[in-house]
mmCIF file of C-alpha atoms in Angstrom:
data_model
loop_
_atom_site.group_PDB
_atom_site.id
_atom_site.type_symbol
_atom_site.label_atom_id
_atom_site.label_comp_id
_atom_site.label_asym_id
_atom_site.label_seq_id
_atom_site.Cartn_x
_atom_site.Cartn_y
_atom_site.Cartn_z
ATOM 1 C CA MET U 30 0.000 0.000 0.000
ATOM 2 C CA VAL U 31 3.022 2.293 0.163
ATOM 3 C CA GLN U 32 2.950 5.131 -2.339
ATOM 4 C CA TYR U 33 5.980 7.249 -1.708
ATOM 5 C CA SER U 34 5.013 9.590 -4.465
ATOM 6 C CA ARG U 35 5.412 13.317 -4.434
ATOM 7 C CA THR U 36 1.929 13.748 -5.872
ATOM 8 C CA VAL U 37 0.366 12.110 -2.821
ATOM 9 C CA ASP U 38 2.560 14.224 -0.510
ATOM 10 C CA ARG U 39 1.461 17.375 -2.307
ATOM 11 C CA ALA U 40 -2.216 16.484 -2.366
ATOM 12 C CA PHE U 41 -2.352 15.760 1.378
ATOM 13 C CA ALA U 42 -0.386 18.949 2.102
ATOM 14 C CA ALA U 43 -2.805 20.918 -0.104
ATOM 15 C CA LEU U 44 -5.775 19.447 1.782
ATOM 16 C CA SER U 45 -4.323 20.316 5.200
ATOM 17 C CA ASP U 46 -5.623 23.887 5.002
ATOM 18 C CA PRO U 47 -9.326 24.694 5.550
ATOM 19 C CA THR U 48 -9.320 27.587 3.057
ATOM 20 C CA ARG U 49 -7.889 25.343 0.360
ATOM 21 C CA ARG U 50 -10.514 22.672 1.081
ATOM 22 C CA GLY U 51 -13.092 25.467 0.891
ATOM 23 C CA ILE U 52 -11.756 26.613 -2.490
ATOM 24 C CA LEU U 53 -12.054 23.056 -3.846
ATOM 25 C CA GLU U 54 -15.634 22.819 -2.571
ATOM 26 C CA ARG U 55 -16.451 26.193 -4.156
ATOM 27 C CA LEU U 56 -14.962 25.120 -7.498
ATOM 28 C CA GLY U 57 -17.024 21.940 -7.284
ATOM 29 C CA ARG U 58 -20.103 24.091 -7.745
ATOM 30 C CA ALA U 59 -18.729 26.245 -10.586
ATOM 31 C CA ASP U 60 -15.481 27.589 -12.003
ATOM 32 C CA ALA U 61 -14.391 30.847 -10.408
ATOM 33 C CA SER U 62 -11.904 33.646 -10.982
ATOM 34 C CA ILE U 63 -9.261 34.601 -8.432
ATOM 35 C CA SER U 64 -11.388 37.704 -7.633
ATOM 36 C CA ASP U 65 -14.517 35.560 -7.068
ATOM 37 C CA LEU U 66 -12.567 33.433 -4.620
ATOM 38 C CA ALA U 67 -11.057 36.473 -2.887
ATOM 39 C CA GLU U 68 -14.539 37.865 -2.349
ATOM 40 C CA ARG U 69 -16.006 34.538 -1.218
ATOM 41 C CA PHE U 70 -13.243 33.885 1.302
ATOM 42 C CA ASP U 71 -12.708 37.528 2.247
ATOM 43 C CA MET U 72 -9.026 37.376 1.356
ATOM 44 C CA THR U 73 -6.566 39.459 -0.619
ATOM 45 C CA LEU U 74 -5.913 38.510 -4.240
ATOM 46 C CA THR U 75 -2.333 37.682 -3.224
ATOM 47 C CA GLY U 76 -3.568 35.374 -0.476
ATOM 48 C CA VAL U 77 -5.893 33.523 -2.854
ATOM 49 C CA ARG U 78 -3.217 33.255 -5.547
ATOM 50 C CA LYS U 79 -0.901 31.613 -3.019
ATOM 51 C CA HIS U 80 -3.485 28.979 -2.110
ATOM 52 C CA VAL U 81 -4.424 28.401 -5.757
ATOM 53 C CA ARG U 82 -0.758 27.927 -6.655
ATOM 54 C CA ILE U 83 -0.449 25.185 -4.027
ATOM 55 C CA LEU U 84 -3.633 23.499 -5.316
ATOM 56 C CA GLU U 85 -2.315 23.806 -8.860
ATOM 57 C CA GLY U 86 1.015 22.281 -7.810
ATOM 58 C CA ALA U 87 -0.911 19.334 -6.374
ATOM 59 C CA GLY U 88 -2.821 18.904 -9.640
ATOM 60 C CA LEU U 89 -6.138 19.660 -7.977
ATOM 61 C CA VAL U 90 -6.838 22.947 -9.768
ATOM 62 C CA THR U 91 -6.156 24.143 -13.297
ATOM 63 C CA THR U 92 -6.062 27.831 -14.127
ATOM 64 C CA THR U 93 -6.387 29.609 -17.443
ATOM 65 C CA LYS U 94 -5.858 33.286 -18.078
ATOM 66 C CA VAL U 95 -8.187 35.051 -20.467
ATOM 67 C CA GLY U 96 -7.301 38.712 -20.768
ATOM 68 C CA ARG U 97 -6.743 39.912 -17.227
ATOM 69 C CA VAL U 98 -8.903 37.304 -15.558
ATOM 70 C CA ARG U 99 -7.468 34.048 -14.234
ATOM 71 C CA SER U 100 -10.156 31.391 -14.104
ATOM 72 C CA CYS U 101 -9.850 28.351 -11.817
ATOM 73 C CA ARG U 102 -11.415 24.954 -12.289
ATOM 74 C CA LEU U 103 -11.029 21.550 -10.681
ATOM 75 C CA GLY U 104 -8.752 18.857 -12.012
ATOM 76 C CA PRO U 105 -7.022 17.002 -13.433
ATOM 77 C CA ARG U 106 -6.323 14.885 -10.345
ATOM 78 C CA ARG U 107 -9.279 13.251 -8.621
ATOM 79 C CA LEU U 108 -7.695 12.198 -5.305
ATOM 80 C CA GLU U 109 -7.811 8.559 -6.409
ATOM 81 C CA ASP U 110 -4.471 7.600 -4.824
ATOM 82 C CA GLU U 111 -5.289 9.508 -1.636
ATOM 83 C CA ALA U 112 -8.690 7.820 -1.339
ATOM 84 C CA ALA U 113 -7.023 4.443 -1.955
ATOM 85 C CA TRP U 114 -4.359 5.093 0.682
ATOM 86 C CA ILE U 115 -6.891 6.062 3.342
ATOM 87 C CA LYS U 116 -9.128 3.106 2.450
ATOM 88 C CA ALA U 117 -6.214 0.653 2.717
ATOM 89 C CA TYR U 118 -5.144 2.271 5.983
ATOM 90 C CA ARG U 119 -8.603 1.968 7.508
ATOM 91 C CA GLU U 120 -8.855 -1.683 6.474
ATOM 92 C CA MET U 121 -5.445 -2.374 7.985
ATOM 93 C CA LEU U 122 -6.478 -0.575 11.177
ATOM 94 C CA GLU U 123 -9.648 -2.624 11.429
ATOM 95 C CA ALA U 124 -7.757 -5.871 10.868
ATOM 96 C CA ARG U 125 -5.298 -4.866 13.589
ATOM 97 C CA PHE U 126 -8.064 -4.074 16.089
ATOM 98 C CA ASN U 127 -9.767 -7.387 15.252
ATOM 99 C CA ARG U 128 -6.543 -9.283 15.929
ATOM 100 C CA LEU U 129 -6.068 -7.458 19.244
ATOM 101 C CA GLU U 130 -9.670 -8.190 20.184
ATOM 102 C CA ALA U 131 -9.289 -11.877 19.341
ATOM 103 C CA PHE U 132 -6.103 -11.960 21.432
ATOM 104 C CA LEU U 133 -7.885 -10.363 24.391
ATOM 105 C CA GLU U 134 -10.783 -12.816 24.028
ATOM 106 C CA ARG U 135 -8.367 -15.736 24.187
ATOM 107 C CA THR U 136 -6.578 -14.217 27.180
ATOM 108 C CA ARG U 137 -9.829 -13.643 29.030
ATOM 109 C CA GLY U 138 -11.007 -17.145 28.164
ATOM 110 C CA ALA U 139 -7.870 -18.700 29.633
ATOM 111 C CA PRO U 140 -8.289 -20.421 33.023
ATOM 112 C CA MET D 17 -19.265 18.809 3.477
ATOM 113 C CA VAL D 18 -17.147 21.581 4.991
ATOM 114 C CA GLN D 19 -15.223 20.520 8.060
ATOM 115 C CA TYR D 20 -13.072 23.416 9.103
ATOM 116 C CA SER D 21 -11.709 21.462 11.999
ATOM 117 C CA ARG D 22 -8.177 21.529 13.227
ATOM 118 C CA THR D 23 -8.171 17.749 13.569
ATOM 119 C CA VAL D 24 -8.722 17.322 9.823
ATOM 120 C CA ASP D 25 -6.018 19.930 9.078
ATOM 121 C CA ARG D 26 -3.588 18.081 11.326
ATOM 122 C CA ALA D 27 -4.390 14.651 9.939
ATOM 123 C CA PHE D 28 -3.880 15.708 6.306
ATOM 124 C CA ALA D 29 -0.668 17.534 7.253
ATOM 125 C CA ALA D 30 0.539 14.409 9.068
ATOM 126 C CA LEU D 31 -0.203 12.276 5.994
ATOM 127 C CA SER D 32 1.673 14.621 3.648
ATOM 128 C CA ASP D 33 5.020 13.021 4.497
ATOM 129 C CA PRO D 34 6.001 9.601 3.082
ATOM 130 C CA THR D 35 7.962 8.608 6.202
ATOM 131 C CA ARG D 36 4.951 9.343 8.397
ATOM 132 C CA ARG D 37 2.696 7.298 6.105
ATOM 133 C CA GLY D 38 5.322 4.548 6.317
ATOM 134 C CA ILE D 39 5.335 4.692 10.132
ATOM 135 C CA LEU D 40 1.536 4.300 10.177
ATOM 136 C CA GLU D 41 1.759 1.306 7.830
ATOM 137 C CA ARG D 42 4.479 -0.225 10.019
ATOM 138 C CA LEU D 43 2.392 0.256 13.174
ATOM 139 C CA GLY D 44 -0.527 -1.349 11.363
ATOM 140 C CA ARG D 45 1.409 -4.601 11.471
ATOM 141 C CA ALA D 46 2.530 -4.337 15.107
ATOM 142 C CA ASP D 47 3.298 -1.791 17.806
ATOM 143 C CA ALA D 48 6.883 -0.561 17.707
ATOM 144 C CA SER D 49 9.326 1.391 19.848
ATOM 145 C CA ILE D 50 10.999 4.582 18.675
ATOM 146 C CA SER D 51 14.213 2.552 18.234
ATOM 147 C CA ASP D 52 12.421 -0.060 16.104
ATOM 148 C CA LEU D 53 11.138 2.702 13.851
ATOM 149 C CA ALA D 54 14.539 4.421 13.689
ATOM 150 C CA GLU D 55 16.103 1.143 12.547
ATOM 151 C CA ARG D 56 13.321 0.378 10.059
ATOM 152 C CA PHE D 57 13.463 3.831 8.465
ATOM 153 C CA ASP D 58 17.202 4.307 8.864
ATOM 154 C CA MET D 59 16.725 7.531 10.773
ATOM 155 C CA THR D 60 18.025 9.095 13.958
ATOM 156 C CA LEU D 61 15.976 8.702 17.147
ATOM 157 C CA THR D 62 15.445 12.476 17.111
ATOM 158 C CA GLY D 63 14.132 12.345 13.559
ATOM 159 C CA VAL D 64 11.679 9.556 14.400
ATOM 160 C CA ARG D 65 10.539 11.310 17.576
ATOM 161 C CA LYS D 66 9.731 14.413 15.534
ATOM 162 C CA HIS D 67 7.566 12.458 13.094
ATOM 163 C CA VAL D 68 5.876 10.515 15.905
ATOM 164 C CA ARG D 69 5.086 13.744 17.728
ATOM 165 C CA ILE D 70 3.303 15.077 14.632
ATOM 166 C CA LEU D 71 1.355 11.812 14.272
ATOM 167 C CA GLU D 72 0.505 11.954 17.979
ATOM 168 C CA GLY D 73 -0.666 15.564 17.621
ATOM 169 C CA ALA D 74 -2.968 14.431 14.817
ATOM 170 C CA GLY D 75 -4.383 11.658 17.026
ATOM 171 C CA LEU D 76 -3.079 8.950 14.711
ATOM 172 C CA VAL D 77 -0.519 7.468 17.091
ATOM 173 C CA THR D 78 -0.510 6.942 20.853
ATOM 174 C CA THR D 79 2.727 6.472 22.739
ATOM 175 C CA THR D 80 3.367 5.007 26.171
ATOM 176 C CA LYS D 81 6.649 4.998 28.022
ATOM 177 C CA VAL D 82 7.616 1.918 29.973
ATOM 178 C CA GLY D 83 10.976 2.366 31.660
ATOM 179 C CA ARG D 84 13.224 3.854 29.000
ATOM 180 C CA VAL D 85 11.299 2.545 26.014
ATOM 181 C CA ARG D 86 8.598 4.587 24.304
ATOM 182 C CA SER D 87 6.161 2.295 22.524
ATOM 183 C CA CYS D 88 3.998 3.539 19.635
ATOM 184 C CA ARG D 89 0.649 2.198 18.544
ATOM 185 C CA LEU D 90 -2.080 3.337 16.176
ATOM 186 C CA GLY D 91 -5.066 5.341 17.261
ATOM 187 C CA PRO D 92 -7.331 6.682 18.539
ATOM 188 C CA ARG D 93 -8.366 8.454 15.314
ATOM 189 C CA ARG D 94 -9.331 6.312 12.352
ATOM 190 C CA LEU D 95 -9.304 8.916 9.551
ATOM 191 C CA GLU D 96 -13.106 8.776 9.385
ATOM 192 C CA ASP D 97 -13.566 12.509 8.735
ATOM 193 C CA GLU D 98 -10.748 12.553 6.186
ATOM 194 C CA ALA D 99 -12.195 9.549 4.334
ATOM 195 C CA ALA D 100 -15.621 11.233 4.394
ATOM 196 C CA TRP D 101 -14.208 14.495 3.059
ATOM 197 C CA ILE D 102 -12.410 12.826 0.166
ATOM 198 C CA LYS D 103 -15.469 10.687 -0.634
ATOM 199 C CA ALA D 104 -17.753 13.742 -0.707
ATOM 200 C CA TYR D 105 -15.207 15.620 -2.816
ATOM 201 C CA ARG D 106 -14.959 12.821 -5.362
ATOM 202 C CA GLU D 107 -18.725 12.586 -5.624
ATOM 203 C CA MET D 108 -18.970 16.344 -6.119
ATOM 204 C CA LEU D 109 -16.245 16.187 -8.777
ATOM 205 C CA GLU D 110 -18.053 13.430 -10.625
ATOM 206 C CA ALA D 111 -21.335 15.340 -10.505
ATOM 207 C CA ARG D 112 -19.574 18.407 -11.852
ATOM 208 C CA PHE D 113 -18.003 16.489 -14.740
ATOM 209 C CA ASN D 114 -21.374 14.921 -15.525
ATOM 210 C CA ARG D 115 -23.006 18.354 -15.668
ATOM 211 C CA LEU D 116 -20.244 19.653 -17.952
ATOM 212 C CA GLU D 117 -20.601 16.597 -20.180
ATOM 213 C CA ALA D 118 -24.378 17.041 -20.410
ATOM 214 C CA PHE D 119 -23.840 20.705 -21.288
ATOM 215 C CA LEU D 120 -21.360 19.793 -24.035
ATOM 216 C CA GLU D 121 -23.769 17.163 -25.381
ATOM 217 C CA ARG D 122 -26.518 19.760 -25.628
ATOM 218 C CA THR D 123 -24.168 22.246 -27.279
ATOM 219 C CA ARG D 124 -23.013 19.688 -29.838
ATOM 220 C CA GLY D 125 -26.605 18.666 -30.498
ATOM 221 C CA ALA D 126 -27.658 22.227 -31.292
ATOM 222 C CA PRO D 127 -28.199 23.028 -34.978
#
């Protein structure tokens, strides 16, 4: 289950900030310009650009500049590897707890 | 789907490092001491302690000290909120792509 890839590192780092998760949720409803996002999150344009750059670096947001407006949309990455990692982790965790439980059962059952 | 909680921030930040993901996978097989982990990951004790402290702060690892040995085990958090966030995000992303596709279909179909 190990994926020592930089893309996974970057995606999890990008998701570790509530504003960046908020930006992704906002873009899930519709594409937005940097100014739209600045207004929505009550931030400076510079502040939004910084977050968008991190999301872009993680492959979670694509931006295109038309004239003076930079438009942001989701993609291309879909958090597949991250979802897979967490799923595998949770299964492993459950298996581990089950083994511990079975061990405790046996211990308790012993005379 | 918004969860502006510090616990989610901390968990994603903790998962953004491949060594920390590796430590969690290792502890999924069996509890381990700081020295075990240092040997396994070919790191200094100080380096391992730093990673473990971040995992502990995120609620993903619990440590107990018996004599001079600090033992690490998984828990108590099970990445439930993080799994839920990513699941909701992926569903939203899919819905968005479906809407875009439907829009393109209609556009193509126009005379």
